[in-house]
PDB file of N, CA and C in Angstrom:
ATOM      1  N   UNK A  10      91.695  91.731  85.698  1.00 53.00           N
ATOM      2  CA  UNK A  10      92.386  92.735  86.479  1.00 53.00           C
ATOM      3  C   UNK A  10      92.938  93.796  85.534  1.00 53.00           C
ATOM      4  N   UNK A  11      92.664  95.034  85.865  1.00 57.00           N
ATOM      5  CA  UNK A  11      93.196  96.120  85.050  1.00 57.00           C
ATOM      6  C   UNK A  11      94.644  96.377  85.446  1.00 57.00           C
ATOM      7  N   UNK A  12      95.312  97.055  84.598  1.00 61.00           N
ATOM      8  CA  UNK A  12      96.726  97.357  84.843  1.00 61.00           C
ATOM      9  C   UNK A  12      96.921  98.184  86.110  1.00 61.00           C
ATOM     10  N   UNK A  13      95.943  99.023  86.456  1.00 66.00           N
ATOM     11  CA  UNK A  13      96.049  99.881  87.633  1.00 66.00           C
ATOM     12  C   UNK A  13      95.690  99.156  88.928  1.00 66.00           C
ATOM     13  N   UNK A  14      95.006  98.036  88.832  1.00 77.00           N
ATOM     14  CA  UNK A  14      94.590  97.315  90.032  1.00 77.00           C
ATOM     15  C   UNK A  14      95.778  96.574  90.635  1.00 77.00           C
ATOM     16  N   UNK A  15      95.909  96.689  91.944  1.00 80.00           N
ATOM     17  CA  UNK A  15      96.977  95.981  92.653  1.00 80.00           C
ATOM     18  C   UNK A  15      96.346  94.765  93.317  1.00 80.00           C
ATOM     19  N   UNK A  16      96.876  93.572  93.045  1.00 81.00           N
ATOM     20  CA  UNK A  16      96.312  92.370  93.668  1.00 81.00           C
ATOM     21  C   UNK A  16      96.405  92.452  95.193  1.00 81.00           C
ATOM     22  N   UNK A  17      95.435  91.853  95.880  1.00 75.00           N
ATOM     23  CA  UNK A  17      95.404  91.891  97.341  1.00 75.00           C
ATOM     24  C   UNK A  17      96.693  91.349  97.949  1.00 75.00           C
ATOM     25  N   UNK A  18      97.218  90.271  97.364  1.00 79.00           N
ATOM     26  CA  UNK A  18      98.419  89.685  97.945  1.00 79.00           C
ATOM     27  C   UNK A  18      99.591  90.653  97.871  1.00 79.00           C
ATOM     28  N   UNK A  19      99.653  91.442  96.803  1.00 84.00           N
ATOM     29  CA  UNK A  19     100.739  92.398  96.649  1.00 84.00           C
ATOM     30  C   UNK A  19     100.544  93.588  97.588  1.00 84.00           C
ATOM     31  N   UNK A  20      99.314  94.016  97.716  1.00 80.00           N
ATOM     32  CA  UNK A  20      99.016  95.140  98.605  1.00 80.00           C
ATOM     33  C   UNK A  20      99.277  94.793 100.067  1.00 80.00           C
ATOM     34  N   UNK A  21      99.257  93.494 100.402  1.00 77.00           N
ATOM     35  CA  UNK A  21      99.474  93.085 101.787  1.00 77.00           C
ATOM     36  C   UNK A  21     100.949  93.079 102.186  1.00 77.00           C
ATOM     37  N   UNK A  22     101.835  93.263 101.208  1.00 84.00           N
ATOM     38  CA  UNK A  22     103.267  93.233 101.497  1.00 84.00           C
ATOM     39  C   UNK A  22     103.777  94.608 101.909  1.00 84.00           C
ATOM     40  N   UNK A  23     104.739  94.606 102.838  1.00 87.00           N
ATOM     41  CA  UNK A  23     105.315  95.885 103.249  1.00 87.00           C
ATOM     42  C   UNK A  23     106.492  96.252 102.334  1.00 87.00           C
ATOM     43  N   UNK A  24     107.044  97.432 102.543  1.00 93.00           N
ATOM     44  CA  UNK A  24     108.131  97.917 101.681  1.00 93.00           C
ATOM     45  C   UNK A  24     109.344  96.994 101.714  1.00 93.00           C
ATOM     46  N   UNK A  25     109.634  96.440 102.874  1.00 94.00           N
ATOM     47  CA  UNK A  25     110.771  95.525 103.014  1.00 94.00           C
ATOM     48  C   UNK A  25     110.574  94.267 102.168  1.00 94.00           C
ATOM     49  N   UNK A  26     109.334  93.751 102.163  1.00 93.00           N
ATOM     50  CA  UNK A  26     109.021  92.575 101.338  1.00 93.00           C
ATOM     51  C   UNK A  26     109.182  92.897  99.857  1.00 93.00           C
ATOM     52  N   UNK A  27     108.671  94.047  99.457  1.00 94.00           N
ATOM     53  CA  UNK A  27     108.760  94.451  98.046  1.00 94.00           C
ATOM     54  C   UNK A  27     110.210  94.648  97.615  1.00 94.00           C
ATOM     55  N   UNK A  28     111.019  95.210  98.496  1.00 96.00           N
ATOM     56  CA  UNK A  28     112.436  95.381  98.201  1.00 96.00           C
ATOM     57  C   UNK A  28     113.118  94.024  98.033  1.00 96.00           C
ATOM     58  N   UNK A  29     112.775  93.072  98.893  1.00 96.00           N
ATOM     59  CA  UNK A  29     113.333  91.723  98.789  1.00 96.00           C
ATOM     60  C   UNK A  29     112.954  91.091  97.453  1.00 96.00           C
ATOM     61  N   UNK A  30     111.687  91.218  97.077  1.00 96.00           N
ATOM     62  CA  UNK A  30     111.220  90.644  95.809  1.00 96.00           C
ATOM     63  C   UNK A  30     111.962  91.280  94.638  1.00 96.00           C
ATOM     64  N   UNK A  31     112.132  92.587  94.680  1.00 96.00           N
ATOM     65  CA  UNK A  31     112.844  93.282  93.601  1.00 96.00           C
ATOM     66  C   UNK A  31     114.280  92.766  93.499  1.00 96.00           C
ATOM     67  N   UNK A  32     114.969  92.653  94.630  1.00 97.00           N
ATOM     68  CA  UNK A  32     116.354  92.157  94.612  1.00 97.00           C
ATOM     69  C   UNK A  32     116.403  90.716  94.116  1.00 97.00           C
ATOM     70  N   UNK A  33     115.429  89.914  94.516  1.00 96.00           N
ATOM     71  CA  UNK A  33     115.354  88.518  94.089  1.00 96.00           C
ATOM     72  C   UNK A  33     115.192  88.429  92.569  1.00 96.00           C
ATOM     73  N   UNK A  34     114.305  89.232  92.028  1.00 97.00           N
ATOM     74  CA  UNK A  34     114.071  89.229  90.575  1.00 97.00           C
ATOM     75  C   UNK A  34     115.291  89.747  89.824  1.00 97.00           C
ATOM     76  N   UNK A  35     115.864  90.854  90.300  1.00 97.00           N
ATOM     77  CA  UNK A  35     117.023  91.435  89.617  1.00 97.00           C
ATOM     78  C   UNK A  35     118.255  90.528  89.682  1.00 97.00           C
ATOM     79  N   UNK A  36     118.271  89.615  90.650  1.00 97.00           N
ATOM     80  CA  UNK A  36     119.388  88.664  90.732  1.00 97.00           C
ATOM     81  C   UNK A  36     119.025  87.351  90.040  1.00 97.00           C
ATOM     82  N   UNK A  37     118.001  87.397  89.192  1.00 97.00           N
ATOM     83  CA  UNK A  37     117.530  86.234  88.426  1.00 97.00           C
ATOM     84  C   UNK A  37     117.149  85.059  89.323  1.00 97.00           C
ATOM     85  N   UNK A  38     116.640  85.366  90.496  1.00 95.00           N
ATOM     86  CA  UNK A  38     116.179  84.318  91.398  1.00 95.00           C
ATOM     87  C   UNK A  38     117.290  83.586  92.134  1.00 95.00           C
ATOM     88  N   UNK A  39     118.478  84.141  92.140  1.00 96.00           N
ATOM     89  CA  UNK A  39     119.602  83.497  92.824  1.00 96.00           C
ATOM     90  C   UNK A  39     119.597  83.858  94.303  1.00 96.00           C
ATOM     91  N   UNK A  40     119.239  82.892  95.138  1.00 96.00           N
ATOM     92  CA  UNK A  40     119.243  83.140  96.580  1.00 96.00           C
ATOM     93  C   UNK A  40     120.660  83.403  97.086  1.00 96.00           C
ATOM     94  N   UNK A  41     121.618  82.770  96.453  1.00 97.00           N
ATOM     95  CA  UNK A  41     123.021  82.988  96.827  1.00 97.00           C
ATOM     96  C   UNK A  41     123.399  84.454  96.601  1.00 97.00           C
ATOM     97  N   UNK A  42     122.996  85.005  95.465  1.00 97.00           N
ATOM     98  CA  UNK A  42     123.300  86.410  95.170  1.00 97.00           C
ATOM     99  C   UNK A  42     122.544  87.344  96.119  1.00 97.00           C
ATOM    100  N   UNK A  43     121.288  87.031  96.420  1.00 97.00           N
ATOM    101  CA  UNK A  43     120.509  87.849  97.351  1.00 97.00           C
ATOM    102  C   UNK A  43     121.167  87.818  98.736  1.00 97.00           C
ATOM    103  N   UNK A  44     121.651  86.655  99.151  1.00 97.00           N
ATOM    104  CA  UNK A  44     122.346  86.541 100.436  1.00 97.00           C
ATOM    105  C   UNK A  44     123.564  87.446 100.455  1.00 97.00           C
ATOM    106  N   UNK A  45     124.282  87.489  99.337  1.00 97.00           N
ATOM    107  CA  UNK A  45     125.459  88.343  99.224  1.00 97.00           C
ATOM    108  C   UNK A  45     125.077  89.825  99.313  1.00 97.00           C
ATOM    109  N   UNK A  46     123.993  90.192  98.656  1.00 96.00           N
ATOM    110  CA  UNK A  46     123.519  91.585  98.676  1.00 96.00           C
ATOM    111  C   UNK A  46     123.187  92.013 100.106  1.00 96.00           C
ATOM    112  N   UNK A  47     122.489  91.147 100.841  1.00 96.00           N
ATOM    113  CA  UNK A  47     122.081  91.460 102.211  1.00 96.00           C
ATOM    114  C   UNK A  47     123.188  91.206 103.228  1.00 96.00           C
ATOM    115  N   UNK A  48     124.235  90.498 102.820  1.00 97.00           N
ATOM    116  CA  UNK A  48     125.319  90.187 103.742  1.00 97.00           C
ATOM    117  C   UNK A  48     124.924  89.169 104.798  1.00 97.00           C
ATOM    118  N   UNK A  49     124.086  88.210 104.377  1.00 97.00           N
ATOM    119  CA  UNK A  49     123.626  87.154 105.287  1.00 97.00           C
ATOM    120  C   UNK A  49     123.879  85.802 104.624  1.00 97.00           C
ATOM    121  N   UNK A  50     123.570  84.737 105.354  1.00 97.00           N
ATOM    122  CA  UNK A  50     123.789  83.395 104.819  1.00 97.00           C
ATOM    123  C   UNK A  50     122.632  82.965 103.916  1.00 97.00           C
ATOM    124  N   UNK A  51     122.916  81.984 103.088  1.00 97.00           N
ATOM    125  CA  UNK A  51     121.893  81.404 102.218  1.00 97.00           C
ATOM    126  C   UNK A  51     120.678  80.932 103.019  1.00 97.00           C
ATOM    127  N   UNK A  52     120.862  80.165 104.140  1.00 97.00           N
ATOM    128  CA  UNK A  52     119.695  79.710 104.900  1.00 97.00           C
ATOM    129  C   UNK A  52     118.830  80.861 105.428  1.00 97.00           C
ATOM    130  N   UNK A  53     119.456  81.981 105.748  1.00 96.00           N
ATOM    131  CA  UNK A  53     118.699  83.148 106.210  1.00 96.00           C
ATOM    132  C   UNK A  53     117.800  83.678 105.099  1.00 96.00           C
ATOM    133  N   UNK A  54     118.341  83.759 103.897  1.00 97.00           N
ATOM    134  CA  UNK A  54     117.561  84.238 102.744  1.00 97.00           C
ATOM    135  C   UNK A  54     116.468  83.225 102.410  1.00 97.00           C
ATOM    136  N   UNK A  55     116.787  81.944 102.478  1.00 96.00           N
ATOM    137  CA  UNK A  55     115.792  80.894 102.195  1.00 96.00           C
ATOM    138  C   UNK A  55     114.622  80.997 103.172  1.00 96.00           C
ATOM    139  N   UNK A  56     114.924  81.224 104.450  1.00 93.00           N
ATOM    140  CA  UNK A  56     113.877  81.382 105.456  1.00 93.00           C
ATOM    141  C   UNK A  56     113.022  82.610 105.158  1.00 93.00           C
ATOM    142  N   UNK A  57     113.664  83.687 104.755  1.00 93.00           N
ATOM    143  CA  UNK A  57     112.934  84.919 104.413  1.00 93.00           C
ATOM    144  C   UNK A  57     111.999  84.667 103.231  1.00 93.00           C
ATOM    145  N   UNK A  58     112.488  83.957 102.225  1.00 95.00           N
ATOM    146  CA  UNK A  58     111.665  83.630 101.059  1.00 95.00           C
ATOM    147  C   UNK A  58     110.503  82.729 101.459  1.00 95.00           C
ATOM    148  N   UNK A  59     110.756  81.739 102.300  1.00 91.00           N
ATOM    149  CA  UNK A  59     109.686  80.846 102.751  1.00 91.00           C
ATOM    150  C   UNK A  59     108.596  81.619 103.490  1.00 91.00           C
ATOM    151  N   UNK A  60     109.001  82.555 104.336  1.00 86.00           N
ATOM    152  CA  UNK A  60     108.016  83.377 105.067  1.00 86.00           C
ATOM    153  C   UNK A  60     107.230  84.271 104.121  1.00 86.00           C
ATOM    154  N   UNK A  61     107.898  84.784 103.113  1.00 90.00           N
ATOM    155  CA  UNK A  61     107.228  85.617 102.112  1.00 90.00           C
ATOM    156  C   UNK A  61     106.216  84.791 101.322  1.00 90.00           C
ATOM    157  N   UNK A  62     106.584  83.574 100.975  1.00 89.00           N
ATOM    158  CA  UNK A  62     105.663  82.668 100.282  1.00 89.00           C
ATOM    159  C   UNK A  62     104.432  82.413 101.144  1.00 89.00           C
ATOM    160  N   UNK A  63     104.639  82.163 102.430  1.00 81.00           N
ATOM    161  CA  UNK A  63     103.518  81.923 103.350  1.00 81.00           C
ATOM    162  C   UNK A  63     102.628  83.160 103.436  1.00 81.00           C
ATOM    163  N   UNK A  64     103.242  84.322 103.500  1.00 82.00           N
ATOM    164  CA  UNK A  64     102.492  85.571 103.579  1.00 82.00           C
ATOM    165  C   UNK A  64     101.596  85.739 102.352  1.00 82.00           C
ATOM    166  N   UNK A  65     102.133  85.435 101.179  1.00 84.00           N
ATOM    167  CA  UNK A  65     101.371  85.549  99.933  1.00 84.00           C
ATOM    168  C   UNK A  65     100.239  84.517  99.904  1.00 84.00           C
ATOM    169  N   UNK A  66     100.521  83.297 100.345  1.00 79.00           N
ATOM    170  CA  UNK A  66      99.489  82.256 100.368  1.00 79.00           C
ATOM    171  C   UNK A  66      98.331  82.644 101.279  1.00 79.00           C
ATOM    172  N   UNK A  67      98.635  83.205 102.427  1.00 76.00           N
ATOM    173  CA  UNK A  67      97.588  83.659 103.350  1.00 76.00           C
ATOM    174  C   UNK A  67      96.767  84.766 102.690  1.00 76.00           C
ATOM    175  N   UNK A  68      97.433  85.710 102.054  1.00 75.00           N
ATOM    176  CA  UNK A  68      96.741  86.837 101.420  1.00 75.00           C
ATOM    177  C   UNK A  68      95.907  86.397 100.225  1.00 75.00           C
ATOM    178  N   UNK A  69      96.276  85.301  99.594  1.00 74.00           N
ATOM    179  CA  UNK A  69      95.557  84.806  98.418  1.00 74.00           C
ATOM    180  C   UNK A  69      94.205  84.209  98.775  1.00 74.00           C
ATOM    181  N   UNK A  70      94.006  83.835 100.019  1.00 68.00           N
ATOM    182  CA  UNK A  70      92.717  83.290 100.438  1.00 68.00           C
ATOM    183  C   UNK A  70      91.692  84.406 100.299  1.00 68.00           C
ATOM    184  N   UNK A  71      90.761  84.243  99.391  1.00 62.00           N
ATOM    185  CA  UNK A  71      89.849  85.335  99.030  1.00 62.00           C
ATOM    186  C   UNK A  71      88.585  85.394  99.882  1.00 62.00           C
ATOM    187  N   UNK A  72      88.558  84.687 100.980  1.00 63.00           N
ATOM    188  CA  UNK A  72      87.379  84.683 101.839  1.00 63.00           C
ATOM    189  C   UNK A  72      87.112  86.081 102.401  1.00 63.00           C
ATOM    190  N   UNK A  73      85.843  86.461 102.431  1.00 70.00           N
ATOM    191  CA  UNK A  73      85.456  87.737 103.032  1.00 70.00           C
ATOM    192  C   UNK A  73      84.943  87.538 104.457  1.00 70.00           C
ATOM    193  N   UNK A  74      85.135  86.351 104.987  1.00 81.00           N
ATOM    194  CA  UNK A  74      84.680  86.018 106.325  1.00 81.00           C
ATOM    195  C   UNK A  74      85.478  86.821 107.361  1.00 81.00           C
ATOM    196  N   UNK A  75      84.804  87.459 108.322  1.00 83.00           N
ATOM    197  CA  UNK A  75      85.510  88.266 109.330  1.00 83.00           C
ATOM    198  C   UNK A  75      86.539  87.473 110.139  1.00 83.00           C
ATOM    199  N   UNK A  76      86.233  86.223 110.465  1.00 86.00           N
ATOM    200  CA  UNK A  76      87.168  85.402 111.227  1.00 86.00           C
ATOM    201  C   UNK A  76      88.434  85.149 110.408  1.00 86.00           C
ATOM    202  N   UNK A  77      88.258  84.786 109.158  1.00 85.00           N
ATOM    203  CA  UNK A  77      89.396  84.518 108.282  1.00 85.00           C
ATOM    204  C   UNK A  77      90.217  85.795 108.097  1.00 85.00           C
ATOM    205  N   UNK A  78      89.546  86.917 107.934  1.00 80.00           N
ATOM    206  CA  UNK A  78      90.251  88.196 107.787  1.00 80.00           C
ATOM    207  C   UNK A  78      91.080  88.516 109.030  1.00 80.00           C
ATOM    208  N   UNK A  79      90.519  88.238 110.202  1.00 85.00           N
ATOM    209  CA  UNK A  79      91.245  88.468 111.452  1.00 85.00           C
ATOM    210  C   UNK A  79      92.491  87.598 111.517  1.00 85.00           C
ATOM    211  N   UNK A  80      92.354  86.319 111.198  1.00 86.00           N
ATOM    212  CA  UNK A  80      93.495  85.402 111.228  1.00 86.00           C
ATOM    213  C   UNK A  80      94.572  85.872 110.241  1.00 86.00           C
ATOM    214  N   UNK A  81      94.156  86.305 109.061  1.00 80.00           N
ATOM    215  CA  UNK A  81      95.109  86.808 108.068  1.00 80.00           C
ATOM    216  C   UNK A  81      95.865  88.023 108.601  1.00 80.00           C
ATOM    217  N   UNK A  82      95.125  88.967 109.189  1.00 78.00           N
ATOM    218  CA  UNK A  82      95.768  90.170 109.726  1.00 78.00           C
ATOM    219  C   UNK A  82      96.777  89.816 110.812  1.00 78.00           C
ATOM    220  N   UNK A  83      96.415  88.888 111.685  1.00 84.00           N
ATOM    221  CA  UNK A  83      97.330  88.467 112.742  1.00 84.00           C
ATOM    222  C   UNK A  83      98.604  87.859 112.162  1.00 84.00           C
ATOM    223  N   UNK A  84      98.449  87.058 111.116  1.00 81.00           N
ATOM    224  CA  UNK A  84      99.611  86.422 110.488  1.00 81.00           C
ATOM    225  C   UNK A  84     100.486  87.456 109.772  1.00 81.00           C
ATOM    226  N   UNK A  85      99.856  88.336 109.025  1.00 74.00           N
ATOM    227  CA  UNK A  85     100.610  89.344 108.285  1.00 74.00           C
ATOM    228  C   UNK A  85     101.350  90.280 109.249  1.00 74.00           C
ATOM    229  N   UNK A  86     100.735  90.556 110.401  1.00 74.00           N
ATOM    230  CA  UNK A  86     101.360  91.430 111.397  1.00 74.00           C
ATOM    231  C   UNK A  86     102.251  90.668 112.374  1.00 74.00           C
ATOM    232  N   UNK A  87     102.530  89.411 112.047  1.00 79.00           N
ATOM    233  CA  UNK A  87     103.434  88.559 112.807  1.00 79.00           C
ATOM    234  C   UNK A  87     103.009  88.364 114.262  1.00 79.00           C
ATOM    235  N   UNK A  88     101.705  88.372 114.509  1.00 87.00           N
ATOM    236  CA  UNK A  88     101.167  88.065 115.828  1.00 87.00           C
ATOM    237  C   UNK A  88     100.844  86.578 115.925  1.00 87.00           C
ATOM    238  N   UNK A  89     100.851  85.925 114.770  1.00 88.00           N
ATOM    239  CA  UNK A  89     100.531  84.507 114.640  1.00 88.00           C
ATOM    240  C   UNK A  89     101.366  83.981 113.484  1.00 88.00           C
ATOM    241  N   UNK A  90     101.970  82.804 113.661  1.00 87.00           N
ATOM    242  CA  UNK A  90     102.796  82.310 112.563  1.00 87.00           C
ATOM    243  C   UNK A  90     101.892  81.814 111.422  1.00 87.00           C
ATOM    244  N   UNK A  91     102.447  81.825 110.216  1.00 82.00           N
ATOM    245  CA  UNK A  91     101.671  81.517 109.015  1.00 82.00           C
ATOM    246  C   UNK A  91     101.157  80.081 108.997  1.00 82.00           C
ATOM    247  N   UNK A  92     101.957  79.156 109.479  1.00 88.00           N
ATOM    248  CA  UNK A  92     101.540  77.752 109.502  1.00 88.00           C
ATOM    249  C   UNK A  92     100.297  77.589 110.375  1.00 88.00           C
ATOM    250  N   UNK A  93     100.320  78.186 111.564  1.00 91.00           N
ATOM    251  CA  UNK A  93      99.168  78.117 112.472  1.00 91.00           C
ATOM    252  C   UNK A  93      97.957  78.808 111.854  1.00 91.00           C
ATOM    253  N   UNK A  94      98.175  79.941 111.202  1.00 88.00           N
ATOM    254  CA  UNK A  94      97.075  80.670 110.555  1.00 88.00           C
ATOM    255  C   UNK A  94      96.401  79.796 109.499  1.00 88.00           C
ATOM    256  N   UNK A  95      97.203  79.104 108.695  1.00 87.00           N
ATOM    257  CA  UNK A  95      96.637  78.242 107.654  1.00 87.00           C
ATOM    258  C   UNK A  95      95.816  77.110 108.282  1.00 87.00           C
ATOM    259  N   UNK A  96      96.319  76.543 109.368  1.00 92.00           N
ATOM    260  CA  UNK A  96      95.589  75.469 110.055  1.00 92.00           C
ATOM    261  C   UNK A  96      94.265  75.992 110.600  1.00 92.00           C
ATOM    262  N   UNK A  97      94.300  77.151 111.275  1.00 92.00           N
ATOM    263  CA  UNK A  97      93.074  77.723 111.840  1.00 92.00           C
ATOM    264  C   UNK A  97      92.040  78.013 110.753  1.00 92.00           C
ATOM    265  N   UNK A  98      92.471  78.578 109.655  1.00 88.00           N
ATOM    266  CA  UNK A  98      91.549  78.884 108.548  1.00 88.00           C
ATOM    267  C   UNK A  98      90.987  77.598 107.958  1.00 88.00           C
ATOM    268  N   UNK A  99      91.839  76.617 107.741  1.00 88.00           N
ATOM    269  CA  UNK A  99      91.401  75.344 107.170  1.00 88.00           C
ATOM    270  C   UNK A  99      90.380  74.648 108.075  1.00 88.00           C
ATOM    271  N   UNK A 100      90.682  74.588 109.363  1.00 91.00           N
ATOM    272  CA  UNK A 100      89.765  73.936 110.305  1.00 91.00           C
ATOM    273  C   UNK A 100      88.452  74.707 110.422  1.00 91.00           C
ATOM    274  N   UNK A 101      88.532  76.022 110.419  1.00 89.00           N
ATOM    275  CA  UNK A 101      87.331  76.852 110.486  1.00 89.00           C
ATOM    276  C   UNK A 101      86.433  76.610 109.275  1.00 89.00           C
ATOM    277  N   UNK A 102      87.035  76.535 108.096  1.00 86.00           N
ATOM    278  CA  UNK A 102      86.257  76.305 106.878  1.00 86.00           C
ATOM    279  C   UNK A 102      85.559  74.953 106.886  1.00 86.00           C
ATOM    280  N   UNK A 103      86.153  73.979 107.559  1.00 88.00           N
ATOM    281  CA  UNK A 103      85.530  72.647 107.655  1.00 88.00           C
ATOM    282  C   UNK A 103      84.228  72.702 108.452  1.00 88.00           C
ATOM    283  N   UNK A 104      84.093  73.669 109.344  1.00 88.00           N
ATOM    284  CA  UNK A 104      82.897  73.776 110.189  1.00 88.00           C
ATOM    285  C   UNK A 104      81.773  74.545 109.515  1.00 88.00           C
ATOM    286  N   UNK A 105      82.075  75.194 108.407  1.00 80.00           N
ATOM    287  CA  UNK A 105      81.061  76.001 107.716  1.00 80.00           C
ATOM    288  C   UNK A 105      80.290  75.123 106.716  1.00 80.00           C
ATOM    289  N   UNK A 106      78.977  75.229 106.707  1.00 75.00           N
ATOM    290  CA  UNK A 106      78.179  74.459 105.744  1.00 75.00           C
ATOM    291  C   UNK A 106      78.531  74.842 104.310  1.00 75.00           C
ATOM    292  N   UNK A 107      78.644  73.847 103.469  1.00 66.00           N
ATOM    293  CA  UNK A 107      78.884  74.077 102.052  1.00 66.00           C
ATOM    294  C   UNK A 107      80.337  74.349 101.710  1.00 66.00           C
ATOM    295  N   UNK A 108      81.222  74.308 102.676  1.00 56.00           N
ATOM    296  CA  UNK A 108      82.651  74.574 102.399  1.00 56.00           C
ATOM    297  C   UNK A 108      83.346  73.286 102.064  1.00 56.00           C
TER     298      UNK A 108
END
């Protein structure tokens, strides 16, 4: 990967996600500090981080299959939850020869 190339998982994140990641890094990974910055509870920040992790995991699936791409788009656009998206992709891949 060249320095100018943006990984697919990063490109799939919206500005709000990127802002959260920046605050998380600048607070040395302290969820407690991030919660304070946002004025929310620790569990709220933990849930946000968990959803962000799921979003990145979905985007990391490098399949070029149209069905998988559709499921990813639905999950990223919050039309389908990430857990269900992962199950659908996993089950779909089991039906494909050589997978």
